[in-house]
Amino acid sequence: MKDVVVNSWAQLQDELFADSWNEDLGRFRSRYAFRGLSDTGYDLETTLYRLGGDYATLERHLLRNFKKYARRNVVEQDSIWHWLSVAQHYGLPTRLLDWTYSPYVALHFATANLDKFHLDGVIWAVNYLQTHQQLPQQLQDQLEEEGANVFTVRMLTESLPNLPNSGNYTLFFEPPSIDDRISNQFALFSTMPNVSGVLSEWLLQHPKFWRRIIIPAALKWEIRDKLDQANITERVLFPGLDGLSCWLKRQYSPKN
């Protein structure tokens, strides 16, 4: 494992923004997608994978019924990638994984669950530029033509009108801005053509593409308090009364 254990808030900042300098632009522009988890023992498994049973076969049934019962105005157009994005956003088990461009949003998710404060947390950082070098040539060409680093739903609808079911690659794409939650979380998704694939296992084959930042349990309270002070909270990331209530519950929970 390419793990870096941080021991202070200052060291954490260095690790979150490591390799973000872009020499061509003369700017700090990270090419990493971040995912925060409250327990280092968690793998990068999709919600569909965690469903268990014959989940690979169940995927099409889940999506078919979601499309049947959902209001038709929830998607911009009737494409599988729009439907998949909306389904993931609203909690349906899918082959997608949630990521963010923001290391602080990932840090929030690594420290939001008070029940996990006795466990070390982790931030996965995956370089999507390097990851996309493993894509089929057709998909690499599309990114090149668009001058893009990650896909949009429109791009995938054009190049992959149906869900792929073969191949050994991972791609990142930006979901449509369904609501403020997507925008505020600076969200993007990853997916693999093998619905049974586990991203953490795939990444072990490509050690140059990623790193993990380990957050010791003893550091979680300091991080959590400083994120709250910086307004990286459920109130912002989950706009609405549910996010407000979740933030207030944690704010007023006793430390012990």
Short mmCIF file of N, CA and C in Angstrom, two decimals, residues 38-161:
data_model
loop_
_atom_site.label_atom_id
_atom_site.label_comp_id
_atom_site.label_asym_id
_atom_site.label_seq_id
_atom_site.Cartn_x
_atom_site.Cartn_y
_atom_site.Cartn_z
N SER A 38 -14.21 6.78 6.58
CA SER A 38 -14.02 6.90 8.02
C SER A 38 -13.22 5.76 8.62
N ASP A 39 -12.96 4.70 7.84
CA ASP A 39 -12.27 3.51 8.34
C ASP A 39 -11.30 3.04 7.26
N THR A 40 -10.04 2.88 7.63
CA THR A 40 -9.03 2.43 6.66
C THR A 40 -9.31 1.02 6.15
N GLY A 41 -10.13 0.28 6.86
CA GLY A 41 -10.45 -1.07 6.45
C GLY A 41 -11.42 -1.16 5.29
N TYR A 42 -12.05 -0.04 4.93
CA TYR A 42 -13.01 -0.05 3.83
C TYR A 42 -12.28 -0.12 2.48
N ASP A 43 -12.76 -0.99 1.60
CA ASP A 43 -12.25 -1.04 0.23
C ASP A 43 -13.07 -0.12 -0.66
N LEU A 44 -12.61 0.04 -1.89
CA LEU A 44 -13.33 0.86 -2.86
C LEU A 44 -14.35 -0.01 -3.59
N GLU A 45 -15.36 -0.42 -2.85
CA GLU A 45 -16.43 -1.27 -3.38
C GLU A 45 -17.65 -0.43 -3.68
N THR A 46 -18.31 -0.72 -4.79
CA THR A 46 -19.52 0.01 -5.15
C THR A 46 -20.69 -0.46 -4.29
N THR A 47 -21.73 0.35 -4.24
CA THR A 47 -22.92 -0.04 -3.49
C THR A 47 -23.60 -1.25 -4.13
N LEU A 48 -23.46 -1.39 -5.45
CA LEU A 48 -24.02 -2.57 -6.12
C LEU A 48 -23.27 -3.82 -5.69
N TYR A 49 -21.96 -3.75 -5.62
CA TYR A 49 -21.14 -4.87 -5.17
C TYR A 49 -21.50 -5.27 -3.74
N ARG A 50 -21.70 -4.26 -2.88
CA ARG A 50 -22.01 -4.54 -1.48
C ARG A 50 -23.43 -5.06 -1.30
N LEU A 51 -24.26 -4.95 -2.32
CA LEU A 51 -25.61 -5.48 -2.23
C LEU A 51 -25.60 -6.99 -2.03
N GLY A 52 -24.59 -7.65 -2.61
CA GLY A 52 -24.46 -9.09 -2.46
C GLY A 52 -25.42 -9.85 -3.36
N GLY A 53 -25.43 -11.15 -3.17
CA GLY A 53 -26.29 -11.98 -4.01
C GLY A 53 -25.85 -11.91 -5.47
N ASP A 54 -26.77 -12.11 -6.36
CA ASP A 54 -26.48 -12.06 -7.79
C ASP A 54 -26.59 -10.61 -8.28
N TYR A 55 -25.75 -9.74 -7.70
CA TYR A 55 -25.89 -8.30 -7.94
C TYR A 55 -25.63 -7.91 -9.39
N ALA A 56 -24.74 -8.65 -10.08
CA ALA A 56 -24.45 -8.32 -11.47
C ALA A 56 -25.69 -8.46 -12.35
N THR A 57 -26.47 -9.49 -12.08
CA THR A 57 -27.71 -9.69 -12.82
C THR A 57 -28.79 -8.70 -12.39
N LEU A 58 -28.75 -8.32 -11.12
CA LEU A 58 -29.78 -7.43 -10.59
C LEU A 58 -29.64 -6.00 -11.08
N GLU A 59 -28.46 -5.62 -11.59
CA GLU A 59 -28.23 -4.23 -11.99
C GLU A 59 -29.28 -3.75 -12.98
N ARG A 60 -29.55 -4.52 -14.01
CA ARG A 60 -30.50 -4.08 -15.04
C ARG A 60 -31.92 -4.00 -14.50
N HIS A 61 -32.25 -4.87 -13.54
CA HIS A 61 -33.58 -4.82 -12.95
C HIS A 61 -33.74 -3.58 -12.06
N LEU A 62 -32.69 -3.26 -11.31
CA LEU A 62 -32.72 -2.06 -10.48
C LEU A 62 -32.91 -0.82 -11.33
N LEU A 63 -32.13 -0.71 -12.40
CA LEU A 63 -32.21 0.47 -13.26
C LEU A 63 -33.53 0.54 -14.01
N ARG A 64 -34.01 -0.61 -14.48
CA ARG A 64 -35.27 -0.60 -15.22
C ARG A 64 -36.42 -0.10 -14.34
N ASN A 65 -36.47 -0.58 -13.11
CA ASN A 65 -37.55 -0.17 -12.23
C ASN A 65 -37.37 1.25 -11.72
N PHE A 66 -36.11 1.67 -11.56
CA PHE A 66 -35.88 3.07 -11.18
C PHE A 66 -36.40 4.00 -12.28
N LYS A 67 -36.10 3.68 -13.52
CA LYS A 67 -36.58 4.49 -14.65
C LYS A 67 -38.11 4.46 -14.74
N LYS A 68 -38.69 3.31 -14.42
CA LYS A 68 -40.14 3.17 -14.54
C LYS A 68 -40.88 4.03 -13.53
N TYR A 69 -40.36 4.09 -12.30
CA TYR A 69 -41.09 4.77 -11.24
C TYR A 69 -40.64 6.20 -10.98
N ALA A 70 -39.47 6.58 -11.45
CA ALA A 70 -38.99 7.94 -11.23
C ALA A 70 -39.73 8.91 -12.14
N ARG A 71 -39.83 10.15 -11.71
CA ARG A 71 -40.44 11.18 -12.55
C ARG A 71 -39.54 11.42 -13.76
N ARG A 72 -40.13 11.58 -14.91
CA ARG A 72 -39.35 11.69 -16.14
C ARG A 72 -38.54 12.97 -16.21
N ASN A 73 -38.91 13.98 -15.41
CA ASN A 73 -38.16 15.24 -15.49
C ASN A 73 -36.91 15.25 -14.63
N VAL A 74 -36.54 14.10 -14.06
CA VAL A 74 -35.34 14.08 -13.21
C VAL A 74 -34.06 13.97 -14.04
N VAL A 75 -34.17 13.67 -15.34
CA VAL A 75 -32.99 13.57 -16.19
C VAL A 75 -33.11 14.54 -17.35
N GLU A 76 -31.94 15.00 -17.83
CA GLU A 76 -31.92 15.93 -18.95
C GLU A 76 -32.30 15.23 -20.25
N GLN A 77 -31.89 13.98 -20.40
CA GLN A 77 -32.23 13.21 -21.59
C GLN A 77 -32.23 11.74 -21.23
N ASP A 78 -32.89 10.95 -22.05
CA ASP A 78 -33.07 9.53 -21.74
C ASP A 78 -31.84 8.74 -22.15
N SER A 79 -30.75 8.92 -21.40
CA SER A 79 -29.53 8.15 -21.65
C SER A 79 -29.18 7.37 -20.39
N ILE A 80 -28.50 6.25 -20.58
CA ILE A 80 -28.19 5.39 -19.45
C ILE A 80 -27.28 6.10 -18.45
N TRP A 81 -26.41 7.01 -18.93
CA TRP A 81 -25.48 7.69 -18.03
C TRP A 81 -26.19 8.76 -17.19
N HIS A 82 -27.21 9.39 -17.76
CA HIS A 82 -28.03 10.31 -16.96
C HIS A 82 -28.78 9.53 -15.88
N TRP A 83 -29.41 8.44 -16.28
CA TRP A 83 -30.17 7.66 -15.31
C TRP A 83 -29.27 7.09 -14.22
N LEU A 84 -28.10 6.62 -14.61
CA LEU A 84 -27.18 6.04 -13.64
C LEU A 84 -26.71 7.10 -12.64
N SER A 85 -26.44 8.30 -13.13
CA SER A 85 -26.00 9.39 -12.25
C SER A 85 -27.08 9.76 -11.24
N VAL A 86 -28.31 9.89 -11.73
CA VAL A 86 -29.42 10.25 -10.84
C VAL A 86 -29.67 9.13 -9.83
N ALA A 87 -29.62 7.89 -10.29
CA ALA A 87 -29.84 6.76 -9.39
C ALA A 87 -28.79 6.73 -8.27
N GLN A 88 -27.52 6.93 -8.64
CA GLN A 88 -26.45 6.95 -7.63
C GLN A 88 -26.68 8.09 -6.65
N HIS A 89 -27.05 9.23 -7.16
CA HIS A 89 -27.25 10.42 -6.33
C HIS A 89 -28.33 10.19 -5.28
N TYR A 90 -29.36 9.44 -5.64
CA TYR A 90 -30.48 9.24 -4.73
C TYR A 90 -30.42 7.90 -3.98
N GLY A 91 -29.28 7.22 -4.05
CA GLY A 91 -29.07 6.09 -3.16
C GLY A 91 -29.34 4.71 -3.72
N LEU A 92 -29.64 4.60 -5.02
CA LEU A 92 -29.82 3.28 -5.61
C LEU A 92 -28.47 2.58 -5.71
N PRO A 93 -28.37 1.29 -5.40
CA PRO A 93 -27.10 0.58 -5.60
C PRO A 93 -26.70 0.59 -7.08
N THR A 94 -25.52 1.10 -7.38
CA THR A 94 -25.05 1.18 -8.76
C THR A 94 -23.58 0.78 -8.83
N ARG A 95 -23.08 0.74 -10.06
CA ARG A 95 -21.67 0.43 -10.29
C ARG A 95 -20.76 1.65 -10.14
N LEU A 96 -21.30 2.77 -9.72
CA LEU A 96 -20.53 4.00 -9.60
C LEU A 96 -19.95 4.16 -8.19
N LEU A 97 -18.82 4.90 -8.12
CA LEU A 97 -18.25 5.32 -6.84
C LEU A 97 -18.22 6.84 -6.81
N ASP A 98 -18.51 7.42 -5.65
CA ASP A 98 -18.49 8.87 -5.47
C ASP A 98 -17.08 9.36 -5.19
N TRP A 99 -16.69 10.44 -5.88
CA TRP A 99 -15.41 11.11 -5.65
C TRP A 99 -15.65 12.62 -5.62
N THR A 100 -14.61 13.35 -5.30
CA THR A 100 -14.68 14.80 -5.32
C THR A 100 -13.35 15.37 -5.77
N TYR A 101 -13.42 16.54 -6.42
CA TYR A 101 -12.18 17.26 -6.73
C TYR A 101 -11.59 17.92 -5.48
N SER A 102 -12.39 18.08 -4.45
CA SER A 102 -11.99 18.83 -3.27
C SER A 102 -11.40 17.93 -2.19
N PRO A 103 -10.14 18.11 -1.82
CA PRO A 103 -9.59 17.30 -0.73
C PRO A 103 -10.28 17.58 0.60
N TYR A 104 -10.82 18.80 0.78
CA TYR A 104 -11.51 19.10 2.03
C TYR A 104 -12.89 18.43 2.12
N VAL A 105 -13.56 18.31 0.98
CA VAL A 105 -14.83 17.57 0.99
C VAL A 105 -14.55 16.10 1.35
N ALA A 106 -13.50 15.53 0.76
CA ALA A 106 -13.13 14.15 1.10
C ALA A 106 -12.78 14.05 2.59
N LEU A 107 -12.10 15.05 3.09
CA LEU A 107 -11.73 15.06 4.51
C LEU A 107 -12.97 15.11 5.40
N HIS A 108 -13.98 15.84 4.93
CA HIS A 108 -15.24 15.86 5.68
C HIS A 108 -15.81 14.46 5.83
N PHE A 109 -15.86 13.72 4.72
CA PHE A 109 -16.46 12.39 4.78
C PHE A 109 -15.62 11.41 5.59
N ALA A 110 -14.33 11.69 5.71
CA ALA A 110 -13.48 10.83 6.54
C ALA A 110 -13.66 11.11 8.03
N THR A 111 -14.26 12.26 8.36
CA THR A 111 -14.36 12.66 9.78
C THR A 111 -15.78 13.03 10.19
N ALA A 112 -16.78 12.67 9.40
CA ALA A 112 -18.15 13.08 9.71
C ALA A 112 -18.86 12.11 10.65
N ASN A 113 -18.44 10.86 10.67
CA ASN A 113 -19.13 9.83 11.45
C ASN A 113 -18.51 9.72 12.83
N LEU A 114 -19.19 10.25 13.84
CA LEU A 114 -18.64 10.23 15.20
C LEU A 114 -18.50 8.81 15.73
N ASP A 115 -19.30 7.88 15.24
CA ASP A 115 -19.21 6.50 15.69
C ASP A 115 -17.92 5.82 15.24
N LYS A 116 -17.22 6.45 14.30
CA LYS A 116 -15.97 5.87 13.79
C LYS A 116 -14.74 6.64 14.27
N PHE A 117 -14.90 7.50 15.26
CA PHE A 117 -13.77 8.33 15.68
C PHE A 117 -12.70 7.55 16.43
N HIS A 118 -12.98 6.33 16.81
CA HIS A 118 -11.96 5.49 17.45
C HIS A 118 -11.12 4.73 16.42
N LEU A 119 -11.45 4.91 15.13
CA LEU A 119 -10.74 4.23 14.05
C LEU A 119 -9.98 5.22 13.18
N ASP A 120 -8.90 4.78 12.60
CA ASP A 120 -8.17 5.61 11.65
C ASP A 120 -9.01 5.78 10.39
N GLY A 121 -8.99 6.99 9.83
CA GLY A 121 -9.66 7.26 8.57
C GLY A 121 -8.66 7.31 7.43
N VAL A 122 -9.17 7.50 6.20
CA VAL A 122 -8.28 7.48 5.04
C VAL A 122 -8.85 8.37 3.94
N ILE A 123 -7.95 9.00 3.20
CA ILE A 123 -8.28 9.71 1.97
C ILE A 123 -7.59 8.98 0.82
N TRP A 124 -8.38 8.48 -0.11
CA TRP A 124 -7.83 7.94 -1.35
C TRP A 124 -7.66 9.10 -2.34
N ALA A 125 -6.48 9.17 -2.96
CA ALA A 125 -6.20 10.18 -3.99
C ALA A 125 -5.77 9.44 -5.25
N VAL A 126 -6.55 9.58 -6.32
CA VAL A 126 -6.29 8.85 -7.58
C VAL A 126 -6.09 9.87 -8.69
N ASN A 127 -4.99 9.74 -9.41
CA ASN A 127 -4.68 10.63 -10.53
C ASN A 127 -5.50 10.21 -11.74
N TYR A 128 -6.51 11.01 -12.09
CA TYR A 128 -7.40 10.61 -13.18
C TYR A 128 -6.74 10.77 -14.55
N LEU A 129 -5.74 11.63 -14.68
CA LEU A 129 -5.04 11.73 -15.95
C LEU A 129 -4.28 10.44 -16.25
N GLN A 130 -3.56 9.95 -15.26
CA GLN A 130 -2.82 8.71 -15.46
C GLN A 130 -3.76 7.52 -15.62
N THR A 131 -4.85 7.53 -14.85
CA THR A 131 -5.83 6.45 -14.96
C THR A 131 -6.40 6.38 -16.37
N HIS A 132 -6.67 7.53 -16.96
CA HIS A 132 -7.27 7.56 -18.30
C HIS A 132 -6.29 7.16 -19.41
N GLN A 133 -5.02 7.04 -19.08
CA GLN A 133 -4.07 6.53 -20.07
C GLN A 133 -4.27 5.05 -20.35
N GLN A 134 -5.06 4.38 -19.50
CA GLN A 134 -5.37 2.96 -19.69
C GLN A 134 -6.67 2.74 -20.46
N LEU A 135 -7.32 3.81 -20.86
CA LEU A 135 -8.60 3.69 -21.55
C LEU A 135 -8.42 3.14 -22.96
N PRO A 136 -9.46 2.54 -23.53
CA PRO A 136 -9.42 2.20 -24.96
C PRO A 136 -9.14 3.46 -25.78
N GLN A 137 -8.51 3.28 -26.93
CA GLN A 137 -8.07 4.42 -27.73
C GLN A 137 -9.23 5.33 -28.11
N GLN A 138 -10.38 4.75 -28.39
CA GLN A 138 -11.55 5.56 -28.76
C GLN A 138 -11.89 6.57 -27.68
N LEU A 139 -11.85 6.14 -26.43
CA LEU A 139 -12.18 7.04 -25.33
C LEU A 139 -11.08 8.06 -25.09
N GLN A 140 -9.82 7.64 -25.24
CA GLN A 140 -8.72 8.60 -25.12
C GLN A 140 -8.83 9.67 -26.21
N ASP A 141 -9.19 9.26 -27.41
CA ASP A 141 -9.32 10.22 -28.52
C ASP A 141 -10.44 11.22 -28.24
N GLN A 142 -11.51 10.76 -27.63
CA GLN A 142 -12.61 11.67 -27.35
C GLN A 142 -12.19 12.74 -26.33
N LEU A 143 -11.46 12.33 -25.30
CA LEU A 143 -10.95 13.31 -24.34
C LEU A 143 -10.03 14.31 -25.02
N GLU A 144 -9.19 13.81 -25.91
CA GLU A 144 -8.25 14.67 -26.63
C GLU A 144 -9.01 15.67 -27.51
N GLU A 145 -10.02 15.20 -28.22
CA GLU A 145 -10.79 16.09 -29.10
C GLU A 145 -11.53 17.16 -28.31
N GLU A 146 -12.01 16.80 -27.15
CA GLU A 146 -12.75 17.75 -26.31
C GLU A 146 -11.83 18.66 -25.52
N GLY A 147 -10.54 18.31 -25.44
CA GLY A 147 -9.62 19.06 -24.59
C GLY A 147 -9.99 18.90 -23.13
N ALA A 148 -10.49 17.71 -22.78
CA ALA A 148 -10.99 17.46 -21.42
C ALA A 148 -10.11 16.46 -20.71
N ASN A 149 -10.17 16.50 -19.38
CA ASN A 149 -9.43 15.55 -18.55
C ASN A 149 -10.32 14.44 -18.03
N VAL A 150 -11.60 14.74 -17.85
CA VAL A 150 -12.57 13.73 -17.43
C VAL A 150 -13.79 13.84 -18.35
N PHE A 151 -14.61 12.82 -18.32
CA PHE A 151 -15.77 12.77 -19.20
C PHE A 151 -16.96 13.53 -18.61
N THR A 152 -17.85 13.94 -19.47
CA THR A 152 -19.17 14.41 -19.06
C THR A 152 -20.18 13.33 -19.43
N VAL A 153 -21.40 13.47 -18.94
CA VAL A 153 -22.45 12.53 -19.29
C VAL A 153 -22.72 12.57 -20.80
N ARG A 154 -22.67 13.76 -21.37
CA ARG A 154 -22.90 13.87 -22.82
C ARG A 154 -21.84 13.09 -23.58
N MET A 155 -20.58 13.23 -23.20
CA MET A 155 -19.50 12.52 -23.89
C MET A 155 -19.67 11.02 -23.81
N LEU A 156 -20.04 10.52 -22.64
CA LEU A 156 -20.22 9.07 -22.49
C LEU A 156 -21.43 8.58 -23.26
N THR A 157 -22.47 9.40 -23.31
CA THR A 157 -23.66 9.02 -24.08
C THR A 157 -23.32 8.86 -25.55
N GLU A 158 -22.40 9.69 -26.06
CA GLU A 158 -22.00 9.59 -27.46
C GLU A 158 -21.10 8.39 -27.71
N SER A 159 -20.16 8.13 -26.81
CA SER A 159 -19.16 7.08 -27.06
C SER A 159 -19.56 5.72 -26.51
N LEU A 160 -20.35 5.71 -25.44
CA LEU A 160 -20.79 4.46 -24.81
C LEU A 160 -22.29 4.53 -24.55
N PRO A 161 -23.11 4.40 -25.59
CA PRO A 161 -24.56 4.52 -25.39
C PRO A 161 -25.15 3.43 -24.50
#
